[in-house]
Amino acid sequence: MKFWNSIVGKIWSTTILLLIGVLVICGFLVAVIYEKNNLNEIENEMKDTSNKIIKVMQEDDAVIKSGSQASKSLDMLDDSVGVIIAQDGTSVFTKESKDSISKSSIDRLTQNKKLNEALESSPDLLMKYDFEENPENMSIELYAKTFQLDNGETGVVYLYKSFHEILNVTKKATRTLILAGIGAILITSLLSFIFSSRMAFPLREMKKIAVAVSRGNFDNRVPSYTHDEIGDLGLAFNDMAKQLKYNMSALRQEKEQLSNILVGMADGVIKFNIDKTIILSNPPAEEFLHSWFFSQENEEKVLVPEKLNQMLDEILSKRTETVGEISFGDQTFVAIMTLLYSGDNVRSIVTVIRDMTEEKRLEKTKSDFVSNISHELRTPISMLQGYSEAIIDGVAQTEDEVREFAQIINEESLRIGRLVNEMLDLSRMEAGFTQLDKRETELVPFLKKILSNFDVLSKENNVELKLEADDPEIRYAFDRDRLEQVLINLIMNAIQHTGNDGEVGKVTVHEHVDYANEQLLISVSDNGTGIAEADIPYLFERFYKADKARTRGKAGTGIGLAIVKNIVNAHNGQITVESAVGKGSSFIISLPLNE
């Protein structure tokens, strides 16, 4: 910072300029008054000297002549004053001052008609006069007074004093004033600099702390140097910094809280400006915009969906809350828009984006479930009704026919019972009421026993069963009945969908312990028709039907895999599927070893 732009420089320069102005004005007034007083003093001195000269001549009763006693007394006068005594226009006595005057100049003075005419009307006269002897000589102050002696002689006494003497006195006074002024300026400059520096020091400290506060450091405080207005300013600044720190801390906490809320929200939040530019968005909203930007519907690669853009126009025009549905790809979202006001003006628009894809899918699944369960029950009920009516109506003539119809009715009733029991089991599992009876058991013998139950069925379907055990001695704690239900379901599905005409199908149960990840892996693999990739995510949903060609006319309740998933989850495990159409499928069960 330049000195002149600082408060010290401004105070110092202002004080000095004011002092110089006051000194100049006062010096001018003092000089004028002093010069006037000096001229008055010179006039009085010359009048007094002229009176003394006339008195001396009256005492001698004659005009002073050179060499007389009176002239010797006049010679003792101060040499700054010159004396000329003239009678009848001729000088009779001359006493020169420091400035030498010629005889012709004296005669010109004594014979000056204007001066003599003025003396006739007035006994004395004070004026400035120039002998014009030397251009370098300055004018003189001339005093002329007429006299008359007792013996009747008359004449004029001329007293003059050079302005050199007057100016010398004035120069001495001026020099004294200048020196005094310079001294006053120096002293005032020093005192002003010290005073302004002391006054500016706390202000500079305040500036440093203000800069620190502007950068977010609210802990610095201004020391209390004085008890004047600057000291009060420092105390007020400290209170301001303290209050700012409190307010910034409160704002920071609210901002962090709001940020955590926005980040933790499952719904997307987008804040739009009135020009429809995005100001703020949370991660779910960014995921929504990302999905839209890279969707196939967004051919022009715009940031905001057209439906959302239309909703923004609508809410800005109607000034009411707007709700709309946005769909692209296989995703569905609901947008709720609300206006934020600043007074009477719209400040921004808050949009809440809710992903309704899962709700839509669950709603469709629920609808499909009702349709499927109705379809699954309709067939056996129709058969029960048809065969029972056939028996009642006497369609079955022989005992064997009646027994056959009764057998069909029994099988269909058992099918309905299995469907109802499995539905009840699945409902209890999903509600969290599954009770597991875990007991430590040798796993490989348990798997062999289950496979032995499918010997007849596998031969009928031309399927080869195989067990591969990487850890034959392993023991594991699990619910035997529940895990048996899982494996029977998986092996049954594998046999039903394996084995082509004229080719031998293969179903393999593989046991492996992954010690690195602390997992027990049990997989059921086949070389059957396989499952389409699009169907894999929905395999464990109730009554989901994949490619009908895979069933090969095999009947089932449609909820077996849903039960399998719930039993595996109850054991804190996971089940995954790896499959390719025409190459077979693998259902992999992962159970934690620490269980």
Coordinates of C-alpha atoms in Angstrom, one line a residue:
M1 CA 0.0 0.0 0.0
K2 CA 1.3 3.4 -0.9
F3 CA 2.1 5.8 2.0
W4 CA -0.3 8.5 0.6
N5 CA -3.2 6.0 0.4
S6 CA -2.7 4.9 4.0
I7 CA -4.6 6.5 6.9
V8 CA -1.2 7.5 8.3
G9 CA -0.3 9.4 5.1
K10 CA -3.7 11.0 4.9
I11 CA -3.8 12.2 8.5
W12 CA -0.1 13.4 8.3
S13 CA -0.6 15.2 4.9
T14 CA -3.9 16.8 6.1
T15 CA -2.3 18.0 9.3
I16 CA 0.7 19.4 7.5
L17 CA -1.3 21.1 4.8
L18 CA -3.6 22.7 7.4
L19 CA -0.6 23.8 9.4
I20 CA 1.1 25.3 6.3
G21 CA -2.1 27.1 5.4
V22 CA -2.5 28.5 8.9
L23 CA 1.2 29.5 9.0
V24 CA 1.0 31.2 5.6
I25 CA -2.1 33.2 6.5
C26 CA -0.7 34.1 9.9
G27 CA 2.7 34.9 8.5
F28 CA 1.1 37.2 5.9
L29 CA -1.0 39.0 8.5
V30 CA 2.0 39.3 10.8
A31 CA 4.2 40.6 8.0
V32 CA 1.6 43.2 7.0
I33 CA 1.0 44.3 10.6
Y34 CA 4.7 44.3 11.4
E35 CA 5.5 46.3 8.2
K36 CA 2.8 48.8 9.1
N37 CA 4.1 49.1 12.7
N38 CA 7.6 49.4 11.4
L39 CA 6.7 52.3 9.1
N40 CA 4.8 53.9 11.9
E41 CA 7.7 53.5 14.2
I42 CA 10.1 55.0 11.5
E43 CA 7.7 57.9 11.0
N44 CA 7.6 58.6 14.7
E45 CA 11.3 58.3 14.9
M46 CA 11.8 60.7 12.0
K47 CA 9.3 63.2 13.5
D48 CA 11.1 63.0 16.8
T49 CA 14.5 63.4 15.2
S50 CA 13.3 66.4 13.1
N51 CA 11.9 68.0 16.3
K52 CA 15.2 67.5 18.0
I53 CA 17.1 69.1 15.1
I54 CA 14.8 72.1 15.1
K55 CA 15.2 72.4 18.9
V56 CA 18.9 72.3 18.5
M57 CA 18.8 75.1 15.9
Q58 CA 16.5 77.2 18.1
E59 CA 18.9 76.8 21.0
D60 CA 21.7 78.1 18.7
D61 CA 19.3 80.6 17.3
A62 CA 20.7 79.8 13.9
V63 CA 20.7 77.3 11.1
I64 CA 23.1 74.5 11.6
K65 CA 26.4 75.0 9.7
S66 CA 29.0 72.5 9.0
G67 CA 31.6 72.4 11.7
S68 CA 29.4 73.9 14.4
Q69 CA 28.9 72.2 17.7
A70 CA 25.3 71.4 16.8
S71 CA 26.4 69.7 13.6
K72 CA 28.8 67.5 15.6
S73 CA 25.8 66.5 17.7
L74 CA 23.9 65.6 14.5
D75 CA 26.8 63.6 13.3
M76 CA 26.3 61.3 16.2
L77 CA 22.8 60.3 14.9
D78 CA 22.3 56.7 13.7
D79 CA 23.8 56.4 10.2
S80 CA 20.6 54.7 9.0
V81 CA 19.0 58.2 8.8
G82 CA 20.1 61.0 6.6
V83 CA 19.5 64.7 7.3
I84 CA 19.3 67.6 4.9
I85 CA 18.6 71.2 6.0
A86 CA 17.7 73.6 3.3
Q87 CA 17.0 77.4 3.2
D88 CA 15.5 79.1 0.2
G89 CA 15.8 75.9 -1.9
T90 CA 19.5 75.5 -1.1
S91 CA 20.9 72.9 1.2
V92 CA 22.9 74.3 4.1
F93 CA 23.6 71.1 6.0
T94 CA 23.8 67.5 4.9
K95 CA 24.4 64.3 6.9
E96 CA 24.3 61.3 4.7
S97 CA 23.1 57.9 5.6
K98 CA 24.8 54.6 4.6
D99 CA 23.7 55.4 1.0
S100 CA 25.8 58.1 -0.7
I101 CA 23.8 60.9 -2.4
S102 CA 25.2 63.4 -4.8
K103 CA 25.0 67.2 -4.5
S104 CA 22.8 67.4 -7.6
S105 CA 20.3 64.9 -6.1
I106 CA 20.1 67.0 -3.0
D107 CA 19.5 70.1 -5.0
R108 CA 16.9 68.4 -7.0
L109 CA 15.2 67.5 -3.7
T110 CA 15.3 71.0 -2.2
Q111 CA 14.2 72.6 -5.4
N112 CA 11.3 70.2 -6.1
K113 CA 8.3 72.5 -6.8
K114 CA 5.6 70.0 -6.0
L115 CA 7.2 69.1 -2.7
N116 CA 7.7 72.8 -1.8
E117 CA 4.1 73.6 -2.7
A118 CA 2.9 70.7 -0.6
L119 CA 5.0 72.0 2.3
E120 CA 3.4 75.4 2.0
S121 CA 0.0 73.9 2.6
S122 CA 1.2 71.5 5.3
P123 CA 4.1 72.0 7.8
D124 CA 5.3 68.4 7.5
L125 CA 5.1 65.7 4.9
L126 CA 5.9 61.9 4.8
M127 CA 6.3 60.2 1.5
K128 CA 8.3 57.8 -0.6
Y129 CA 10.9 59.5 -2.7
D130 CA 13.5 58.2 -5.3
F131 CA 16.7 60.2 -5.9
E132 CA 17.0 58.4 -9.3
E133 CA 20.7 58.5 -8.9
N134 CA 21.3 54.7 -9.3
P135 CA 18.7 52.4 -10.7
E136 CA 19.8 49.7 -8.3
N137 CA 19.1 51.9 -5.3
M138 CA 15.7 51.6 -3.9
S139 CA 13.3 54.4 -2.9
I140 CA 13.6 56.1 0.4
E141 CA 11.2 57.1 3.1
L142 CA 11.3 60.9 3.2
Y143 CA 10.1 63.2 6.0
A144 CA 10.1 67.0 5.4
K145 CA 9.2 69.6 8.0
T146 CA 9.4 73.4 7.8
F147 CA 10.8 75.4 10.6
Q148 CA 11.1 79.0 11.7
L149 CA 13.7 80.3 14.2
D150 CA 13.3 83.1 16.7
N151 CA 15.5 85.3 14.6
G152 CA 13.1 84.9 11.7
E153 CA 15.1 82.4 9.7
T154 CA 13.0 79.7 7.9
G155 CA 13.8 76.5 6.2
V156 CA 13.0 72.9 5.7
V157 CA 14.5 69.8 7.5
Y158 CA 14.6 66.7 5.3
L159 CA 15.1 63.3 6.9
Y160 CA 15.3 60.2 4.9
K161 CA 15.8 56.5 5.5
S162 CA 16.7 53.9 2.9
F163 CA 14.3 51.1 2.3
H164 CA 17.3 48.7 2.5
E165 CA 17.2 49.2 6.3
I166 CA 13.4 48.7 6.4
L167 CA 13.7 45.6 4.2
N168 CA 16.5 44.2 6.3
V169 CA 14.4 44.5 9.4
T170 CA 11.5 42.9 7.4
K171 CA 13.7 40.2 6.1
K172 CA 14.9 39.4 9.6
A173 CA 11.3 39.2 10.8
T174 CA 10.4 37.1 7.7
R175 CA 13.3 34.8 8.3
T176 CA 12.3 34.4 11.9
L177 CA 8.8 33.5 10.9
I178 CA 10.0 31.1 8.2
L179 CA 12.3 29.3 10.7
A180 CA 9.6 29.2 13.3
G181 CA 7.2 27.8 10.6
I182 CA 9.7 25.2 9.5
G183 CA 10.3 24.2 13.1
A184 CA 6.6 24.0 13.8
I185 CA 6.1 21.9 10.6
L186 CA 8.8 19.5 11.6
I187 CA 7.6 19.1 15.2
T188 CA 4.0 18.8 14.0
S189 CA 5.0 16.3 11.3
L190 CA 6.7 14.1 13.9
L191 CA 3.9 14.4 16.4
S192 CA 1.3 13.8 13.6
F193 CA 3.1 10.8 12.3
I194 CA 3.4 9.3 15.8
F195 CA -0.3 10.0 16.6
S196 CA -1.6 8.7 13.2
S197 CA 0.7 5.6 13.5
R198 CA -0.7 4.9 17.0
M199 CA -4.2 5.4 15.8
A200 CA -3.7 3.3 12.6
F201 CA -2.0 0.4 14.4
P202 CA -5.2 -1.1 15.8
L203 CA -6.9 -0.5 12.5
R204 CA -4.2 -2.5 10.7
E205 CA -4.6 -5.3 13.2
M206 CA -8.3 -5.2 12.6
K207 CA -7.6 -5.4 8.9
K208 CA -5.4 -8.5 9.4
I209 CA -8.1 -10.2 11.5
A210 CA -10.8 -9.2 9.1
V211 CA -8.9 -10.9 6.2
A212 CA -8.5 -14.0 8.4
V213 CA -12.2 -13.9 9.2
S214 CA -13.0 -13.6 5.5
R215 CA -11.0 -16.8 4.9
G216 CA -12.9 -18.7 7.6
N217 CA -10.7 -18.2 10.6
F218 CA -13.0 -16.9 13.3
D219 CA -10.8 -17.6 16.3
N220 CA -8.6 -14.4 16.1
R221 CA -9.5 -11.4 18.3
V222 CA -8.6 -7.7 18.2
P223 CA -6.5 -6.7 21.3
S224 CA -7.9 -3.8 23.3
Y225 CA -5.3 -1.0 22.9
T226 CA -7.4 2.0 23.8
H227 CA -10.7 2.9 25.5
D228 CA -11.8 5.4 22.8
E229 CA -14.0 4.9 19.7
I230 CA -11.3 2.7 18.1
G231 CA -11.2 0.5 21.2
D232 CA -15.0 0.2 21.1
L233 CA -14.8 -0.7 17.4
G234 CA -12.3 -3.5 18.2
L235 CA -14.7 -4.8 20.9
A236 CA -17.6 -4.6 18.4
F237 CA -15.5 -6.4 15.8
N238 CA -14.7 -9.2 18.3
D239 CA -18.4 -9.6 19.1
M240 CA -19.1 -9.7 15.3
A241 CA -16.4 -12.4 14.8
K242 CA -17.8 -14.5 17.7
Q243 CA -21.3 -14.2 16.4
L244 CA -20.2 -15.0 12.8
K245 CA -18.4 -18.1 14.1
Y246 CA -21.5 -19.3 15.9
N247 CA -23.7 -18.6 12.8
M248 CA -21.3 -20.2 10.4
S249 CA -21.0 -23.2 12.7
A250 CA -24.8 -23.5 12.8
L251 CA -25.1 -23.1 9.0
R252 CA -22.3 -25.7 8.5
Q253 CA -24.1 -28.1 10.7
E254 CA -27.4 -27.5 9.0
K255 CA -25.7 -27.8 5.6
E256 CA -24.1 -31.1 6.6
Q257 CA -27.4 -32.3 8.0
L258 CA -29.2 -31.4 4.8
S259 CA -26.5 -32.9 2.7
N260 CA -26.6 -36.2 4.7
I261 CA -30.4 -36.2 4.4
L262 CA -30.2 -35.7 0.6
V263 CA -27.5 -38.3 0.2
G264 CA -29.3 -40.8 2.4
M265 CA -32.6 -40.3 0.6
A266 CA -33.8 -43.2 -1.5
D267 CA -35.7 -40.6 -3.7
G268 CA -33.9 -38.3 -6.1
V269 CA -34.0 -34.6 -5.5
I270 CA -33.2 -32.0 -8.2
K271 CA -33.3 -28.3 -7.6
F272 CA -33.9 -26.3 -10.8
N273 CA -33.4 -22.5 -11.3
I274 CA -36.2 -20.6 -13.0
D275 CA -34.3 -20.9 -16.3
K276 CA -34.5 -24.7 -15.9
T277 CA -30.8 -25.2 -15.1
I278 CA -29.9 -27.7 -12.5
I279 CA -28.6 -26.2 -9.2
L280 CA -28.5 -29.2 -6.9
S281 CA -29.0 -32.9 -7.2
N282 CA -28.4 -35.9 -4.9
P283 CA -27.0 -39.4 -5.9
P284 CA -30.3 -41.0 -6.7
A285 CA -31.2 -38.0 -8.9
E286 CA -27.8 -38.2 -10.6
E287 CA -28.4 -41.9 -11.2
F288 CA -31.8 -41.0 -12.8
L289 CA -30.2 -38.4 -15.1
H290 CA -27.4 -40.8 -16.0
S291 CA -29.9 -43.6 -16.9
W292 CA -31.9 -41.2 -19.0
F293 CA -28.9 -39.7 -20.8
F294 CA -27.7 -43.2 -21.9
S295 CA -31.1 -44.6 -22.6
Q296 CA -32.1 -45.5 -26.1
E297 CA -35.0 -43.1 -26.1
N298 CA -32.6 -40.1 -25.6
E299 CA -31.4 -40.0 -29.2
E300 CA -30.5 -36.3 -29.0
K301 CA -28.6 -36.8 -25.7
V302 CA -30.3 -34.1 -23.8
L303 CA -29.8 -33.8 -20.1
V304 CA -33.4 -33.6 -18.9
P305 CA -36.3 -35.8 -20.2
E306 CA -38.9 -34.1 -22.4
K307 CA -41.6 -35.0 -19.9
L308 CA -39.8 -33.4 -17.1
N309 CA -39.1 -30.3 -19.2
Q310 CA -42.9 -30.1 -20.0
M311 CA -43.6 -30.3 -16.2
L312 CA -41.2 -27.5 -15.6
D313 CA -43.1 -25.3 -18.1
E314 CA -46.4 -26.3 -16.6
I315 CA -45.5 -25.5 -13.0
L316 CA -43.9 -22.1 -13.9
S317 CA -47.1 -21.2 -15.8
K318 CA -49.7 -22.5 -13.3
R319 CA -47.8 -21.9 -10.1
T320 CA -49.2 -25.1 -8.5
E321 CA -47.6 -28.4 -7.5
T322 CA -47.2 -30.8 -10.4
V323 CA -47.0 -34.6 -10.5
G324 CA -46.2 -36.7 -13.5
E325 CA -44.9 -40.1 -14.6
I326 CA -41.7 -40.5 -16.6
S327 CA -40.9 -43.8 -18.3
F328 CA -38.0 -44.9 -20.5
G329 CA -36.6 -48.3 -21.1
D330 CA -37.9 -50.7 -18.5
Q331 CA -37.9 -48.0 -15.8
T332 CA -40.8 -45.9 -14.4
F333 CA -40.4 -42.8 -12.3
V334 CA -42.8 -40.4 -10.6
A335 CA -41.8 -36.7 -10.4
I336 CA -43.3 -34.3 -7.9
M337 CA -42.5 -30.6 -8.4
T338 CA -42.8 -27.8 -5.8
L339 CA -42.0 -24.1 -6.1
L340 CA -39.7 -22.2 -3.7
Y341 CA -40.5 -18.5 -3.3
S342 CA -38.4 -15.5 -2.3
G343 CA -41.2 -13.1 -1.3
D344 CA -43.7 -13.1 -4.1
N345 CA -41.1 -14.2 -6.8
V346 CA -40.4 -17.8 -7.7
R347 CA -36.8 -18.5 -6.6
S348 CA -36.4 -22.2 -7.7
I349 CA -38.2 -25.5 -8.3
V350 CA -37.6 -28.6 -6.2
T351 CA -38.3 -31.9 -8.0
V352 CA -38.6 -35.2 -6.1
I353 CA -37.9 -38.2 -8.4
R354 CA -39.2 -41.5 -7.1
D355 CA -38.3 -44.8 -8.7
M356 CA -41.5 -46.7 -9.2
T357 CA -39.9 -49.5 -11.3
E358 CA -39.9 -52.0 -8.5
E359 CA -43.4 -51.1 -7.3
K360 CA -44.7 -51.4 -10.9
R361 CA -42.9 -54.8 -11.2
L362 CA -44.3 -56.0 -7.8
E363 CA -47.8 -54.8 -8.8
K364 CA -47.5 -56.8 -12.0
T365 CA -46.1 -59.7 -10.1
K366 CA -49.0 -59.6 -7.7
S367 CA -51.4 -59.4 -10.6
D368 CA -49.6 -62.3 -12.3
F369 CA -49.6 -64.2 -9.0
V370 CA -53.4 -63.9 -8.7
S371 CA -53.8 -65.0 -12.4
N372 CA -51.3 -67.9 -12.0
I373 CA -52.7 -69.2 -8.7
S374 CA -56.2 -69.0 -10.3
H375 CA -54.9 -70.9 -13.3
E376 CA -53.1 -73.5 -11.2
L377 CA -56.2 -74.1 -9.1
R378 CA -58.6 -74.0 -12.1
T379 CA -57.2 -77.1 -13.7
P380 CA -57.3 -79.5 -10.8
I381 CA -60.7 -78.2 -9.6
S382 CA -62.0 -78.7 -13.2
M383 CA -60.7 -82.2 -13.2
L384 CA -62.2 -82.9 -9.7
Q385 CA -65.5 -81.6 -10.9
G386 CA -65.4 -83.4 -14.2
Y387 CA -64.5 -86.9 -12.9
S388 CA -66.7 -86.6 -9.8
E389 CA -69.7 -85.7 -12.1
A390 CA -68.7 -88.7 -14.4
I391 CA -69.0 -91.0 -11.4
I392 CA -72.2 -89.5 -10.2
D393 CA -73.7 -89.6 -13.7
G394 CA -72.8 -93.2 -14.2
V395 CA -70.3 -92.6 -17.0
A396 CA -67.9 -95.1 -15.3
Q397 CA -69.7 -98.4 -15.9
T398 CA -67.2 -100.9 -14.5
E399 CA -65.4 -101.0 -11.1
D400 CA -62.1 -100.5 -12.8
E401 CA -63.3 -97.3 -14.4
V402 CA -64.7 -96.0 -11.1
R403 CA -61.4 -96.8 -9.4
E404 CA -59.4 -95.0 -12.2
F405 CA -61.6 -91.9 -11.9
A406 CA -61.3 -92.0 -8.2
Q407 CA -57.5 -92.3 -8.5
I408 CA -57.4 -89.2 -10.7
I409 CA -59.6 -87.3 -8.3
N410 CA -57.2 -88.3 -5.4
E411 CA -54.1 -87.2 -7.4
E412 CA -55.6 -83.8 -8.2
S413 CA -56.7 -83.3 -4.6
L414 CA -53.1 -84.1 -3.5
R415 CA -51.9 -81.6 -6.1
I416 CA -54.1 -78.9 -4.6
G417 CA -52.9 -79.8 -1.1
R418 CA -49.3 -79.6 -2.2
L419 CA -50.0 -76.2 -3.8
V420 CA -51.7 -74.9 -0.6
N421 CA -49.0 -76.3 1.7
E422 CA -46.2 -74.8 -0.4
M423 CA -48.0 -71.5 -0.5
L424 CA -48.4 -71.5 3.3
D425 CA -44.7 -72.5 3.8
L426 CA -43.6 -69.7 1.4
S427 CA -45.8 -67.1 3.3
R428 CA -44.4 -68.2 6.6
M429 CA -40.8 -67.9 5.3
E430 CA -41.4 -64.5 3.8
A431 CA -43.0 -63.3 7.1
G432 CA -39.9 -64.4 9.0
F433 CA -41.5 -67.3 10.9
T434 CA -39.1 -70.0 9.6
Q435 CA -37.7 -72.1 12.5
L436 CA -34.5 -74.0 11.6
D437 CA -33.3 -77.1 13.4
K438 CA -29.6 -76.9 12.8
R439 CA -27.5 -80.0 13.6
E440 CA -23.9 -80.7 12.6
T441 CA -24.0 -83.5 10.0
E442 CA -21.6 -85.2 7.6
L443 CA -22.4 -83.5 4.4
V444 CA -21.3 -86.1 1.7
P445 CA -23.3 -89.0 3.1
F446 CA -26.3 -86.7 3.3
L447 CA -25.9 -85.8 -0.4
K448 CA -25.5 -89.4 -1.4
K449 CA -28.7 -90.3 0.4
I450 CA -30.6 -87.6 -1.5
L451 CA -29.2 -88.7 -4.9
S452 CA -30.2 -92.3 -4.2
N453 CA -33.9 -91.2 -4.0
F454 CA -33.7 -90.3 -7.7
D455 CA -32.3 -93.5 -9.1
V456 CA -35.6 -94.7 -10.6
L457 CA -36.6 -91.3 -11.9
S458 CA -33.2 -90.6 -13.5
K459 CA -33.3 -93.9 -15.3
E460 CA -36.8 -93.3 -16.6
N461 CA -35.7 -89.9 -18.0
N462 CA -32.3 -91.2 -19.4
V463 CA -30.3 -89.0 -17.0
E464 CA -27.0 -89.9 -15.3
L465 CA -26.6 -88.7 -11.7
K466 CA -23.2 -88.0 -10.3
L467 CA -21.7 -86.6 -7.0
E468 CA -18.4 -84.8 -6.8
A469 CA -17.0 -84.1 -3.3
D470 CA -13.8 -82.1 -2.9
D471 CA -14.0 -82.4 0.9
P472 CA -15.5 -85.8 1.8
E473 CA -14.8 -85.5 5.6
I474 CA -16.5 -82.1 6.0
R475 CA -19.2 -81.7 8.7
Y476 CA -21.6 -78.7 8.6
A477 CA -24.5 -77.5 10.8
F478 CA -27.8 -77.2 8.9
D479 CA -31.5 -78.1 9.0
R480 CA -31.6 -81.5 7.3
D481 CA -35.2 -81.4 6.3
R482 CA -35.0 -77.9 4.8
L483 CA -31.8 -78.4 2.9
E484 CA -33.1 -81.7 1.6
Q485 CA -36.2 -79.9 0.3
V486 CA -33.9 -77.5 -1.5
L487 CA -31.7 -80.2 -3.1
I488 CA -34.7 -82.3 -4.1
N489 CA -36.3 -79.3 -5.8
L490 CA -33.1 -78.4 -7.7
I491 CA -32.4 -82.0 -8.7
M492 CA -35.9 -82.6 -9.7
N493 CA -35.9 -79.5 -12.0
A494 CA -32.5 -80.6 -13.4
I495 CA -33.8 -84.1 -14.3
Q496 CA -37.0 -82.7 -15.8
H497 CA -35.2 -80.3 -18.1
T498 CA -32.2 -82.5 -19.0
G499 CA -31.8 -85.3 -21.5
N500 CA -32.6 -84.9 -25.2
D501 CA -34.2 -87.6 -27.4
G502 CA -31.6 -90.2 -28.0
E503 CA -28.9 -88.5 -25.7
V504 CA -28.0 -89.2 -22.1
G505 CA -28.5 -86.3 -19.8
K506 CA -26.1 -85.5 -17.0
V507 CA -26.9 -84.0 -13.6
T508 CA -23.9 -83.4 -11.2
V509 CA -24.0 -82.4 -7.6
H510 CA -20.7 -80.8 -6.6
E511 CA -19.4 -80.0 -3.1
H512 CA -16.5 -77.6 -2.5
V513 CA -15.1 -75.6 0.4
D514 CA -13.7 -72.1 -0.4
Y515 CA -11.5 -71.5 2.6
A516 CA -10.3 -68.2 1.1
N517 CA -13.8 -66.7 1.3
E518 CA -15.0 -69.0 4.1
Q519 CA -17.8 -70.5 2.1
L520 CA -19.3 -73.9 1.5
L521 CA -20.4 -74.3 -2.1
I522 CA -23.0 -76.9 -3.3
S523 CA -23.9 -76.7 -7.0
V524 CA -26.4 -78.7 -9.0
S525 CA -25.5 -78.7 -12.7
D526 CA -27.0 -80.2 -15.8
N527 CA -26.5 -80.2 -19.6
G528 CA -30.1 -79.6 -20.4
T529 CA -31.9 -77.0 -22.4
G530 CA -30.6 -74.1 -20.4
I531 CA -32.3 -70.8 -19.4
A532 CA -32.4 -67.6 -21.3
E533 CA -30.4 -64.7 -19.8
A534 CA -33.5 -62.5 -19.7
D535 CA -35.3 -65.0 -17.5
I536 CA -32.6 -65.6 -14.9
P537 CA -33.4 -62.5 -12.7
Y538 CA -37.0 -63.7 -12.3
L539 CA -36.4 -67.4 -11.7
F540 CA -37.0 -67.2 -8.0
E541 CA -40.3 -65.3 -8.2
R542 CA -43.5 -67.1 -7.5
F543 CA -45.3 -68.7 -10.6
Y544 CA -42.7 -67.2 -13.0
K545 CA -42.8 -69.2 -16.2
A546 CA -39.7 -69.2 -18.4
D547 CA -39.6 -70.7 -21.9
K548 CA -42.6 -73.1 -22.0
A549 CA -40.5 -75.5 -24.3
R550 CA -38.2 -76.2 -21.3
T551 CA -41.0 -77.8 -19.3
R552 CA -41.5 -80.6 -21.9
G553 CA -45.0 -81.0 -20.4
K554 CA -43.8 -81.5 -16.9
A555 CA -46.2 -80.3 -14.2
G556 CA -45.3 -78.2 -11.2
T557 CA -46.6 -75.7 -8.7
G558 CA -44.4 -72.9 -9.9
I559 CA -43.2 -71.8 -6.4
G560 CA -40.5 -74.4 -5.8
L561 CA -37.6 -72.0 -6.6
A562 CA -39.1 -69.3 -4.5
I563 CA -39.1 -71.7 -1.5
V564 CA -35.5 -72.7 -2.3
K565 CA -34.3 -69.1 -2.2
N566 CA -36.1 -68.4 1.2
I567 CA -34.6 -71.6 2.8
V568 CA -31.1 -70.7 1.6
N569 CA -31.5 -67.1 2.9
A570 CA -32.6 -68.5 6.2
H571 CA -29.3 -70.3 6.4
N572 CA -27.6 -66.9 5.8
G573 CA -26.5 -68.1 2.3
Q574 CA -27.0 -67.2 -1.3
I575 CA -28.1 -69.0 -4.4
T576 CA -27.0 -67.9 -7.9
V577 CA -27.7 -69.2 -11.4
E578 CA -25.3 -69.7 -14.3
S579 CA -26.9 -70.8 -17.5
A580 CA -26.8 -70.6 -21.3
V581 CA -29.5 -71.8 -23.7
G582 CA -28.7 -75.2 -25.2
K583 CA -25.7 -75.7 -22.8
G584 CA -27.2 -76.4 -19.5
S585 CA -27.6 -74.7 -16.1
S586 CA -25.9 -74.5 -12.7
F587 CA -27.6 -73.6 -9.5
I588 CA -24.9 -72.7 -6.9
I589 CA -25.6 -72.5 -3.2
S590 CA -23.1 -70.5 -1.0
L591 CA -23.3 -71.1 2.7
P592 CA -21.0 -69.4 5.3
L593 CA -18.5 -71.7 7.0
N594 CA -18.7 -69.7 10.3
E595 CA -22.3 -70.9 10.7

